[in-house]
Amino acid sequence: MTTAISPDLLPLTAEDGPSGLSVGGVPLAELGRRFGTPLFVYDEEHLRQRCREAITAFGPGNVAYASKAFLCTAMARLAHEEGLLLDVASGGELRVALHAGVPGDRIVVHGNNKDDGELLAAAAAGVRHIVVDSFDEMDRIERLHATAGIAPVPVVLRVAPGVAAGDHEAIRTGGTDSKFGFGLATGDAAAAVRRARKSAAMVLAGVHAHVGSQVLDATRLADGAAAVARFAVGAGVDGLTVGGGLGVAYEAGQTVPSFADWATRVRAAARDAGWRGEITVEPGRSVTARAGLTLYRVGTIKRIKGIRTYVGVDGGMSDNLRPALYAGRYEAFLPRAPHAPRPLRARVVGKHCESGDVIIDDAALPADLRVSDLLATPVTGAYGYAMASNYNKLPRPAVVFVRDGDARLVVRRETWDDLLRLDVPGPGPGAAGDHRADLATGRHPATAQ
Ligand SMILES: *Cc1c(COP(=O)(O)O)cnc(C)c1O
């Protein structure tokens, strides 16, 4: 493929101009100079539009943004402003959502192994519901109700629907091999409903299933919805959540269902299963992925005769783990020449001490690519910054939101000093004893608010 980058992979407000590609009215070249690289750039208008599309498709009150895809204070606030609920999956995500001003009753709490601190924080915040994942978690909620005096909590039961790819029968026992949820096929889901109904510590508010992520075939999502809807109807519960999972295009030519397609398919499947109520969804990736892109600076170009060309950029697996983790694939382009043909084949690699530190295995790039070029990888708005690490002690990148010609720094770049923030000073002059006290109490950050 030697064609220019497809507009389908770019944020909605991407526009070509005299200074190359701009997003949100700000040239990417300017953002790279002003904020440094690597840099996550989000098109705020695109984020808001995706939120609105989801609400139009599923109805107000029926969309929870799965914050694990990308969370910071600004993102939590944006999703809340657009009328989405927030789905959090840890005490830390809950902390950020509350800090952003999202009211507890707009937050739903996930997690397959919530500890006491997380359950207490959720109860204290008055969350909309806790998605209960196991009998052990029920034990814990009942103990906290009895000993810590927490009020009965609304719970939604996570069900493992046993749905596998291409399986139109929707349920098969093999699909119950998951760490998440109460198995439908094993009878655990039915037992969980009975136990929640009897418990004084829980108020049963519905059932939930999430079949997977980056699903490009709406049939699979509909199959999952059908399975859990059938169960919900049989169990006589009032609430139905079908999770997230709608895929996005990372490369040109991939086609993905719209929110409207997803809603139509899921509604039809649930209706066929006898469901008459509302349906809640939890999109993550499909809200943020294409709204975001990463800017890198090219530092080295190594041409190995007869083998391949390596293009080294100033980030890598510490800001985009998906290629190493899931063989995730991306494209790249040069913001200075977004319409340039891309005849050069090269492996785009990061600066970590691993050969597996690959961002794009076989990227198409313009022939005149040179050291110090700004290089962009589109569709990095989900599970990029969220999975960022300090591997090799690289400071994590900054995040900017752009809109109407304005660039707003929403997460600052880490500094080398930040990398020392958690190190406990050793014995000697100036050793801070109170750091040790913090360690000794081992207080859960979620309970310390
Ligand atoms: C990860 C997750 C989501 C979001 O998945 P996406 O594929 O990002 O849409 C929604 N619900 C639950 C329970 C999840 O674990």
Tab-separated table of C-alpha atoms and ligand atoms in Angstrom:
chain	number	residue	atom	x	y	z
A	1	MET	CA	0.000	0.000	0.000
A	2	THR	CA	1.538	3.282	-1.081
A	3	THR	CA	-1.455	5.555	-0.820
A	4	ALA	CA	-1.805	8.489	1.570
A	5	ILE	CA	-3.223	7.963	5.041
A	6	SER	CA	-6.984	7.407	4.916
A	7	PRO	CA	-9.134	10.216	6.350
A	8	ASP	CA	-11.203	7.442	7.952
A	9	LEU	CA	-8.387	6.921	10.462
A	10	LEU	CA	-8.090	10.580	11.423
A	11	PRO	CA	-10.016	12.576	14.018
A	12	LEU	CA	-13.129	14.283	12.650
A	13	THR	CA	-11.731	17.823	12.659
A	14	ALA	CA	-8.474	16.845	10.921
A	15	GLU	CA	-7.777	19.335	8.154
A	16	ASP	CA	-4.939	19.989	5.769
A	17	GLY	CA	-3.411	23.448	5.617
A	18	PRO	CA	-0.219	25.363	4.814
A	19	SER	CA	1.455	24.052	7.973
A	20	GLY	CA	0.419	20.459	7.380
A	21	LEU	CA	-2.329	18.576	9.164
A	22	SER	CA	-4.191	20.291	11.936
A	23	VAL	CA	-6.674	18.837	14.419
A	24	GLY	CA	-9.132	20.986	16.336
A	25	GLY	CA	-7.789	23.920	14.356
A	26	VAL	CA	-4.238	23.509	15.687
A	27	PRO	CA	-1.409	22.315	13.420
A	28	LEU	CA	0.102	19.070	14.730
A	29	ALA	CA	3.562	20.504	14.013
A	30	GLU	CA	2.846	23.335	16.431
A	31	LEU	CA	1.623	20.906	19.108
A	32	GLY	CA	4.802	18.863	18.759
A	33	ARG	CA	6.963	21.971	19.186
A	34	ARG	CA	4.944	23.429	22.034
A	35	PHE	CA	4.293	20.338	24.163
A	36	GLY	CA	7.134	18.066	23.096
A	37	THR	CA	6.930	14.428	22.043
A	38	PRO	CA	5.701	11.789	22.486
A	39	LEU	CA	2.359	13.506	22.796
A	40	PHE	CA	-1.222	12.259	22.914
A	41	VAL	CA	-3.519	14.638	21.036
A	42	TYR	CA	-7.304	14.342	21.390
A	43	ASP	CA	-9.879	16.012	19.181
A	44	GLU	CA	-12.346	17.226	21.787
A	45	GLU	CA	-15.112	17.763	19.251
A	46	HIS	CA	-14.690	14.174	18.083
A	47	LEU	CA	-14.899	12.848	21.656
A	48	ARG	CA	-18.059	14.837	22.302
A	49	GLN	CA	-19.621	13.769	19.028
A	50	ARG	CA	-19.018	10.101	19.812
A	51	CYS	CA	-20.637	10.539	23.219
A	52	ARG	CA	-23.669	12.145	21.573
A	53	GLU	CA	-23.919	9.448	18.911
A	54	ALA	CA	-23.910	6.779	21.610
A	55	ILE	CA	-26.662	8.528	23.538
A	56	THR	CA	-28.715	9.041	20.382
A	57	ALA	CA	-28.375	5.329	19.626
A	58	PHE	CA	-29.103	3.908	23.080
A	59	GLY	CA	-30.968	6.663	24.882
A	60	PRO	CA	-30.056	9.023	27.705
A	61	GLY	CA	-29.058	7.228	30.873
A	62	ASN	CA	-28.212	4.071	28.946
A	63	VAL	CA	-24.562	4.724	28.073
A	64	ALA	CA	-21.670	4.354	30.497
A	65	TYR	CA	-18.243	5.346	29.272
A	66	ALA	CA	-15.799	2.507	30.063
A	67	SER	CA	-13.142	4.724	31.559
A	68	LYS	CA	-10.363	2.161	31.434
A	69	ALA	CA	-9.959	2.927	27.708
A	70	PHE	CA	-8.694	6.421	28.574
A	71	LEU	CA	-9.165	8.209	31.861
A	72	CYS	CA	-7.994	11.488	33.281
A	73	THR	CA	-9.907	14.253	35.025
A	74	ALA	CA	-10.691	16.059	31.774
A	75	MET	CA	-12.009	12.913	30.094
A	76	ALA	CA	-14.203	11.974	33.053
A	77	ARG	CA	-15.606	15.498	33.076
A	78	LEU	CA	-16.231	15.486	29.333
A	79	ALA	CA	-18.099	12.176	29.417
A	80	HIS	CA	-20.159	13.378	32.368
A	81	GLU	CA	-20.949	16.706	30.682
A	82	GLU	CA	-22.173	14.812	27.630
A	83	GLY	CA	-24.571	12.834	29.803
A	84	LEU	CA	-22.719	9.525	29.963
A	85	LEU	CA	-22.432	7.439	33.110
A	86	LEU	CA	-18.902	6.443	34.077
A	87	ASP	CA	-17.832	2.816	34.301
A	88	VAL	CA	-14.852	2.376	36.611
A	89	ALA	CA	-13.025	-0.876	37.259
A	90	SER	CA	-10.853	-0.093	40.273
A	91	GLY	CA	-10.654	2.148	43.311
A	92	GLY	CA	-8.156	4.285	41.416
A	93	GLU	CA	-10.524	4.863	38.502
A	94	LEU	CA	-13.277	5.650	41.009
A	95	ARG	CA	-11.013	8.173	42.673
A	96	VAL	CA	-10.369	9.981	39.381
A	97	ALA	CA	-14.072	10.012	38.471
A	98	LEU	CA	-15.038	11.495	41.852
A	99	HIS	CA	-12.185	13.980	41.669
A	100	ALA	CA	-13.541	15.098	38.282
A	101	GLY	CA	-16.859	15.903	39.966
A	102	VAL	CA	-18.846	12.976	38.615
A	103	PRO	CA	-21.606	12.291	41.193
A	104	GLY	CA	-21.599	8.816	42.717
A	105	ASP	CA	-24.996	7.979	41.289
A	106	ARG	CA	-23.543	8.442	37.768
A	107	ILE	CA	-20.811	5.855	38.393
A	108	VAL	CA	-20.921	2.072	38.013
A	109	VAL	CA	-18.194	-0.057	39.562
A	110	HIS	CA	-16.656	-3.109	37.923
A	111	GLY	CA	-13.817	-5.467	38.780
A	112	ASN	CA	-13.418	-9.203	39.209
A	113	ASN	CA	-11.596	-8.892	42.545
A	114	LYS	CA	-12.633	-5.763	44.403
A	115	ASP	CA	-11.067	-5.468	47.828
A	116	ASP	CA	-12.654	-4.086	50.992
A	117	GLY	CA	-11.212	-0.628	50.366
A	118	GLU	CA	-12.712	-0.470	46.893
A	119	LEU	CA	-16.119	-1.721	48.052
A	120	LEU	CA	-16.151	0.736	50.941
A	121	ALA	CA	-15.170	3.618	48.673
A	122	ALA	CA	-17.941	2.654	46.237
A	123	ALA	CA	-20.515	2.446	49.025
A	124	ALA	CA	-19.362	5.759	50.531
A	125	ALA	CA	-19.673	7.440	47.129
A	126	GLY	CA	-23.221	6.125	46.731
A	127	VAL	CA	-22.487	4.636	43.332
A	128	ARG	CA	-25.330	3.768	40.970
A	129	HIS	CA	-24.502	0.088	41.291
A	130	ILE	CA	-21.689	-2.348	41.872
A	131	VAL	CA	-21.289	-5.011	39.224
A	132	VAL	CA	-20.772	-8.085	41.387
A	133	ASP	CA	-18.519	-10.683	39.855
A	134	SER	CA	-18.271	-13.578	42.323
A	135	PHE	CA	-19.693	-15.277	45.434
A	136	ASP	CA	-16.574	-14.172	47.324
A	137	GLU	CA	-17.465	-10.588	46.525
A	138	MET	CA	-20.986	-11.217	47.864
A	139	ASP	CA	-19.401	-12.555	51.083
A	140	ARG	CA	-17.365	-9.380	51.319
A	141	ILE	CA	-20.333	-7.064	50.732
A	142	GLU	CA	-22.355	-8.925	53.369
A	143	ARG	CA	-19.498	-8.745	55.870
A	144	LEU	CA	-19.042	-5.005	55.261
A	145	HIS	CA	-22.799	-4.521	55.639
A	146	ALA	CA	-22.697	-6.339	58.975
A	147	THR	CA	-19.448	-4.900	60.355
A	148	ALA	CA	-18.838	-1.541	58.662
A	149	GLY	CA	-22.514	-0.633	58.576
A	150	ILE	CA	-22.719	0.096	54.848
A	151	ALA	CA	-26.247	0.486	53.554
A	152	PRO	CA	-27.653	-2.154	51.194
A	153	VAL	CA	-25.955	-1.574	47.821
A	154	PRO	CA	-27.604	-1.815	44.410
A	155	VAL	CA	-25.906	-4.673	42.576
A	156	VAL	CA	-25.847	-5.862	39.000
A	157	LEU	CA	-24.636	-9.414	38.499
A	158	ARG	CA	-21.984	-10.046	35.889
A	159	VAL	CA	-22.806	-13.117	33.879
A	160	ALA	CA	-20.431	-15.134	31.706
A	161	PRO	CA	-22.755	-15.705	28.764
A	162	GLY	CA	-20.681	-18.407	27.078
A	163	VAL	CA	-20.597	-16.644	23.749
A	164	ALA	CA	-17.795	-17.421	21.322
A	165	ALA	CA	-16.979	-15.957	17.928
A	166	GLY	CA	-19.153	-17.105	15.071
A	167	ASP	CA	-21.406	-19.103	17.363
A	168	HIS	CA	-24.944	-18.194	16.304
A	169	GLU	CA	-26.446	-20.450	18.937
A	170	ALA	CA	-25.151	-17.813	21.334
A	171	ILE	CA	-24.441	-20.179	24.195
A	172	ARG	CA	-21.901	-22.909	24.420
A	173	THR	CA	-20.270	-24.322	27.496
A	174	GLY	CA	-16.708	-23.737	26.289
A	175	GLY	CA	-17.289	-20.021	26.547
A	176	THR	CA	-17.701	-20.230	30.320
A	177	ASP	CA	-13.914	-20.501	30.798
A	178	SER	CA	-13.424	-16.920	32.003
A	179	LYS	CA	-12.296	-15.228	35.169
A	180	PHE	CA	-15.223	-12.825	34.833
A	181	GLY	CA	-18.724	-13.347	36.052
A	182	PHE	CA	-21.161	-16.044	37.081
A	183	GLY	CA	-21.461	-18.793	34.491
A	184	LEU	CA	-24.811	-19.141	32.777
A	185	ALA	CA	-24.152	-22.695	31.760
A	186	THR	CA	-22.907	-23.782	35.185
A	187	GLY	CA	-25.982	-22.529	37.015
A	188	ASP	CA	-23.876	-20.066	39.007
A	189	ALA	CA	-25.699	-17.103	37.472
A	190	ALA	CA	-29.084	-18.413	38.640
A	191	ALA	CA	-27.659	-19.145	42.106
A	192	ALA	CA	-26.231	-15.632	42.274
A	193	VAL	CA	-29.635	-14.126	41.475
A	194	ARG	CA	-31.254	-16.167	44.267
A	195	ARG	CA	-28.582	-15.185	46.751
A	196	ALA	CA	-28.697	-11.464	45.876
A	197	ARG	CA	-32.492	-11.466	46.231
A	198	LYS	CA	-32.290	-12.988	49.702
A	199	SER	CA	-29.455	-10.798	50.938
A	200	ALA	CA	-30.084	-7.860	53.237
A	201	ALA	CA	-26.829	-6.304	52.027
A	202	MET	CA	-27.712	-6.146	48.315
A	203	VAL	CA	-30.506	-4.799	46.145
A	204	LEU	CA	-30.616	-6.658	42.849
A	205	ALA	CA	-30.698	-4.097	40.029
A	206	GLY	CA	-29.985	-6.200	36.965
A	207	VAL	CA	-27.626	-8.459	35.076
A	208	HIS	CA	-24.645	-7.692	32.900
A	209	ALA	CA	-22.500	-9.354	30.258
A	210	HIS	CA	-19.504	-8.146	28.288
A	211	VAL	CA	-18.415	-10.547	25.572
A	212	GLY	CA	-15.093	-9.034	24.516
A	213	SER	CA	-13.362	-6.067	22.987
A	214	GLN	CA	-12.440	-4.848	19.496
A	215	VAL	CA	-15.376	-6.792	18.106
A	216	LEU	CA	-15.902	-5.869	14.447
A	217	ASP	CA	-18.867	-8.145	13.850
A	218	ALA	CA	-22.073	-6.833	15.414
A	219	THR	CA	-23.508	-10.356	15.264
A	220	ARG	CA	-21.192	-11.425	18.068
A	221	LEU	CA	-22.266	-8.508	20.202
A	222	ALA	CA	-25.894	-9.324	19.469
A	223	ASP	CA	-25.321	-12.982	20.396
A	224	GLY	CA	-23.979	-11.942	23.783
A	225	ALA	CA	-26.912	-9.614	24.287
A	226	ALA	CA	-29.380	-12.368	23.367
A	227	ALA	CA	-27.874	-14.792	25.865
A	228	VAL	CA	-27.924	-12.416	28.789
A	229	ALA	CA	-31.347	-11.010	27.808
A	230	ARG	CA	-32.831	-14.515	27.802
A	231	PHE	CA	-31.387	-15.059	31.241
A	232	ALA	CA	-32.652	-11.689	32.498
A	233	VAL	CA	-36.170	-12.443	31.270
A	234	GLY	CA	-36.130	-15.876	32.897
A	235	ALA	CA	-34.819	-14.482	36.167
A	236	GLY	CA	-37.283	-11.596	36.148
A	237	VAL	CA	-34.705	-8.862	36.764
A	238	ASP	CA	-35.254	-5.227	35.795
A	239	GLY	CA	-31.892	-4.103	34.415
A	240	LEU	CA	-29.843	-5.272	31.456
A	241	THR	CA	-26.328	-4.129	30.573
A	242	VAL	CA	-24.542	-5.610	27.585
A	243	GLY	CA	-21.053	-4.174	28.105
A	244	GLY	CA	-18.872	-2.587	25.462
A	245	GLY	CA	-16.695	-4.176	22.855
A	246	LEU	CA	-17.583	-2.344	19.647
A	247	GLY	CA	-14.445	-2.370	17.509
A	248	VAL	CA	-12.718	0.444	15.637
A	249	ALA	CA	-10.695	0.586	12.400
A	250	TYR	CA	-6.959	0.798	13.050
A	251	GLU	CA	-6.015	0.315	9.397
A	252	ALA	CA	-7.554	1.539	6.162
A	253	GLY	CA	-10.244	-0.711	4.745
A	254	GLN	CA	-11.525	-2.154	8.018
A	255	THR	CA	-15.256	-1.610	8.321
A	256	VAL	CA	-16.897	-1.183	11.688
A	257	PRO	CA	-20.509	-1.006	12.802
A	258	SER	CA	-21.794	2.414	13.895
A	259	PHE	CA	-23.348	2.994	17.312
A	260	ALA	CA	-26.707	3.008	15.529
A	261	ASP	CA	-25.984	-0.411	13.928
A	262	TRP	CA	-24.881	-1.770	17.276
A	263	ALA	CA	-28.027	-0.484	18.989
A	264	THR	CA	-30.315	-1.887	16.296
A	265	ARG	CA	-28.716	-5.332	16.441
A	266	VAL	CA	-28.596	-5.528	20.206
A	267	ARG	CA	-32.188	-4.328	20.602
A	268	ALA	CA	-33.462	-6.810	18.063
A	269	ALA	CA	-31.586	-9.663	19.729
A	270	ALA	CA	-32.829	-8.700	23.184
A	271	ARG	CA	-36.391	-8.270	21.936
A	272	ASP	CA	-36.311	-11.715	20.304
A	273	ALA	CA	-35.223	-13.063	23.674
A	274	GLY	CA	-38.290	-11.506	25.275
A	275	TRP	CA	-36.626	-8.435	26.823
A	276	ARG	CA	-38.914	-5.382	26.992
A	277	GLY	CA	-36.866	-2.963	29.106
A	278	GLU	CA	-34.045	-0.516	28.501
A	279	ILE	CA	-30.548	-1.681	27.538
A	280	THR	CA	-27.393	-0.105	28.919
A	281	VAL	CA	-24.054	-0.266	27.098
A	282	GLU	CA	-20.486	0.507	28.182
A	283	PRO	CA	-18.437	1.601	25.165
A	284	GLY	CA	-14.802	2.505	25.785
A	285	ARG	CA	-12.617	2.101	22.723
A	286	SER	CA	-15.335	3.161	20.288
A	287	VAL	CA	-15.669	6.513	22.073
A	288	THR	CA	-12.015	7.511	22.303
A	289	ALA	CA	-9.810	5.513	19.903
A	290	ARG	CA	-10.113	7.532	16.709
A	291	ALA	CA	-10.354	10.848	18.531
A	292	GLY	CA	-6.751	10.446	19.656
A	293	LEU	CA	-3.399	10.209	17.921
A	294	THR	CA	0.200	10.060	19.058
A	295	LEU	CA	2.965	12.377	17.879
A	296	TYR	CA	6.537	11.109	17.949
A	297	ARG	CA	9.832	12.590	16.817
A	298	VAL	CA	11.966	10.462	14.502
A	299	GLY	CA	15.452	10.128	16.001
A	300	THR	CA	17.176	7.436	13.964
A	301	ILE	CA	16.721	5.791	10.580
A	302	LYS	CA	18.692	2.585	10.103
A	303	ARG	CA	18.763	1.083	6.634
A	304	ILE	CA	19.934	-2.532	6.632
A	305	LYS	CA	20.720	-3.437	3.025
A	306	GLY	CA	18.555	-6.233	1.704
A	307	ILE	CA	16.728	-6.633	5.002
A	308	ARG	CA	14.684	-3.658	6.164
A	309	THR	CA	14.627	-0.087	7.416
A	310	TYR	CA	14.132	0.759	11.068
A	311	VAL	CA	12.640	4.091	12.065
A	312	GLY	CA	13.334	4.876	15.711
A	313	VAL	CA	10.957	7.236	17.506
A	314	ASP	CA	11.116	8.799	20.969
A	315	GLY	CA	8.429	6.627	22.612
A	316	GLY	CA	7.460	3.002	22.203
A	317	MET	CA	5.875	0.198	24.186
A	318	SER	CA	5.662	2.469	27.238
A	319	ASP	CA	3.081	4.647	25.462
A	320	ASN	CA	1.551	2.015	23.181
A	321	LEU	CA	1.590	-1.516	24.510
A	322	ARG	CA	-1.035	-2.869	22.150
A	323	PRO	CA	1.316	-4.069	19.399
A	324	ALA	CA	3.397	-6.040	21.929
A	325	LEU	CA	0.396	-7.205	23.953
A	326	TYR	CA	-2.189	-8.046	21.287
A	327	ALA	CA	-0.283	-7.764	18.012
A	328	GLY	CA	-2.236	-4.534	17.556
A	329	ARG	CA	-1.633	-2.931	14.161
A	330	TYR	CA	-1.361	0.744	13.305
A	331	GLU	CA	-0.564	3.059	10.424
A	332	ALA	CA	1.647	6.149	10.406
A	333	PHE	CA	1.891	9.400	8.481
A	334	LEU	CA	3.850	12.623	8.510
A	335	PRO	CA	1.747	15.604	9.624
A	336	ARG	CA	3.788	17.846	7.299
A	337	ALA	CA	2.623	15.800	4.295
A	338	PRO	CA	-0.666	14.034	5.051
A	339	HIS	CA	-1.444	13.473	1.377
A	340	ALA	CA	1.965	12.122	0.454
A	341	PRO	CA	2.109	8.638	-1.050
A	342	ARG	CA	3.855	6.193	1.277
A	343	PRO	CA	6.110	3.921	-0.791
A	344	LEU	CA	8.759	3.399	1.933
A	345	ARG	CA	8.370	0.238	4.014
A	346	ALA	CA	9.873	0.447	7.462
A	347	ARG	CA	9.546	-0.949	10.965
A	348	VAL	CA	8.679	1.829	13.392
A	349	VAL	CA	10.297	1.053	16.732
A	350	GLY	CA	10.531	2.686	20.133
A	351	LYS	CA	13.486	3.436	22.354
A	352	HIS	CA	13.125	0.588	24.858
A	353	CYS	CA	15.720	-2.110	25.418
A	354	GLU	CA	13.744	-4.834	23.673
A	355	SER	CA	13.480	-5.992	20.092
A	356	GLY	CA	9.769	-6.476	20.729
A	357	ASP	CA	9.412	-2.737	21.217
A	358	VAL	CA	7.670	-2.304	17.887
A	359	ILE	CA	4.954	0.220	17.171
A	360	ILE	CA	4.356	-0.725	13.522
A	361	ASP	CA	5.952	-3.840	12.117
A	362	ASP	CA	5.677	-2.907	8.456
A	363	ALA	CA	4.662	0.716	8.129
A	364	ALA	CA	4.065	2.599	4.899
A	365	LEU	CA	5.806	5.985	4.981
A	366	PRO	CA	6.692	8.802	2.593
A	367	ALA	CA	9.977	8.320	0.737
A	368	ASP	CA	11.515	11.550	2.009
A	369	LEU	CA	11.145	10.627	5.699
A	370	ARG	CA	14.060	12.072	7.641
A	371	VAL	CA	15.502	12.327	11.117
A	372	SER	CA	13.729	15.007	13.214
A	373	ASP	CA	10.445	14.520	11.327
A	374	LEU	CA	7.275	14.541	13.364
A	375	LEU	CA	5.551	11.176	12.868
A	376	ALA	CA	1.945	10.486	13.829
A	377	THR	CA	0.180	7.218	14.578
A	378	PRO	CA	-3.585	7.671	14.384
A	379	VAL	CA	-6.279	5.813	16.375
A	380	THR	CA	-4.262	5.635	19.597
A	381	GLY	CA	-6.938	7.236	21.779
A	382	ALA	CA	-7.923	4.009	23.558
A	383	TYR	CA	-5.728	1.714	25.645
A	384	GLY	CA	-2.663	3.800	24.757
A	385	TYR	CA	-2.137	6.346	27.508
A	386	ALA	CA	-4.252	4.113	29.756
A	387	MET	CA	-1.627	1.370	29.562
A	388	ALA	CA	1.388	3.679	29.578
A	389	SER	CA	4.257	2.735	31.858
A	390	ASN	CA	7.607	4.037	33.008
A	391	TYR	CA	9.515	1.121	31.511
A	392	ASN	CA	13.172	2.072	31.107
A	393	LYS	CA	12.217	5.046	33.291
A	394	LEU	CA	10.688	6.915	30.398
A	395	PRO	CA	8.464	9.705	31.688
A	396	ARG	CA	4.894	9.217	30.506
A	397	PRO	CA	3.806	11.603	27.711
A	398	ALA	CA	1.589	14.643	28.047
A	399	VAL	CA	-2.020	14.663	26.841
A	400	VAL	CA	-3.601	17.657	25.113
A	401	PHE	CA	-7.197	18.296	24.075
A	402	VAL	CA	-7.590	20.487	21.005
A	403	ARG	CA	-10.707	22.356	19.966
A	404	ASP	CA	-11.546	25.485	17.931
A	405	GLY	CA	-7.924	26.507	17.520
A	406	ASP	CA	-7.100	26.016	21.211
A	407	ALA	CA	-4.798	23.425	22.751
A	408	ARG	CA	-5.440	22.569	26.384
A	409	LEU	CA	-2.908	20.552	28.372
A	410	VAL	CA	-4.985	18.040	30.373
A	411	VAL	CA	-2.221	15.727	31.642
A	412	ARG	CA	1.254	17.150	31.968
A	413	ARG	CA	4.324	15.248	30.861
A	414	GLU	CA	6.137	13.422	33.624
A	415	THR	CA	9.540	14.757	34.539
A	416	TRP	CA	12.666	12.914	35.592
A	417	ASP	CA	11.902	14.119	39.127
A	418	ASP	CA	8.496	12.422	38.930
A	419	LEU	CA	10.367	9.180	38.352
A	420	LEU	CA	11.843	9.508	41.852
A	421	ARG	CA	8.580	10.510	43.550
A	422	LEU	CA	7.833	7.070	44.953
A	423	ASP	CA	11.349	6.072	45.934
A	424	VAL	CA	11.709	6.031	49.699
A	425	PRO	CA	14.830	7.882	50.797
A	426	GLY	CA	17.341	5.543	52.447
A	427	PRO	CA	18.842	6.010	55.905
A	428	GLY	CA	21.114	8.994	56.296
A	429	PRO	CA	20.893	12.742	56.558
A	430	GLY	CA	17.490	14.017	55.504
A	431	ALA	CA	15.813	10.607	55.503
A	432	ALA	CA	12.103	11.184	55.874
A	433	GLY	CA	10.697	8.909	58.558
A	434	ASP	CA	7.089	9.659	57.709
A	435	HIS	CA	7.429	7.964	54.331
A	436	ARG	CA	7.932	4.774	56.298
A	437	ALA	CA	4.853	5.461	58.369
A	438	ASP	CA	2.795	5.691	55.159
A	439	LEU	CA	4.199	2.407	53.991
A	440	ALA	CA	3.519	0.785	57.342
A	441	THR	CA	-0.158	1.766	57.429
A	442	GLY	CA	-0.568	0.416	53.899
A	443	ARG	CA	-3.737	2.483	53.556
A	444	HIS	CA	-5.619	1.928	50.360
A	445	PRO	CA	-5.544	5.164	48.369
A	446	ALA	CA	-9.248	4.797	47.543
A	447	THR	CA	-10.204	4.892	51.229
A	448	ALA	CA	-8.022	7.910	51.952
A	449	GLN	CA	-10.264	10.465	50.259
B	1	LIG	C1	-13.416	-3.183	28.910
B	1	LIG	C2	-14.852	-3.164	29.240
B	1	LIG	C3	-15.706	-2.334	28.528
B	1	LIG	C4	-15.259	-1.490	27.364
B	1	LIG	O1	-14.795	-2.255	26.317
B	1	LIG	P1	-14.445	-1.546	24.916
B	1	LIG	O2	-14.057	-2.693	24.067
B	1	LIG	O3	-13.343	-0.612	25.166
B	1	LIG	O4	-15.676	-0.871	24.428
B	1	LIG	C5	-17.028	-2.293	28.907
B	1	LIG	N1	-17.488	-3.032	29.937
B	1	LIG	C6	-16.681	-3.842	30.634
B	1	LIG	C7	-17.236	-4.612	31.771
B	1	LIG	C8	-15.343	-3.943	30.315
B	1	LIG	O5	-14.567	-4.756	31.014
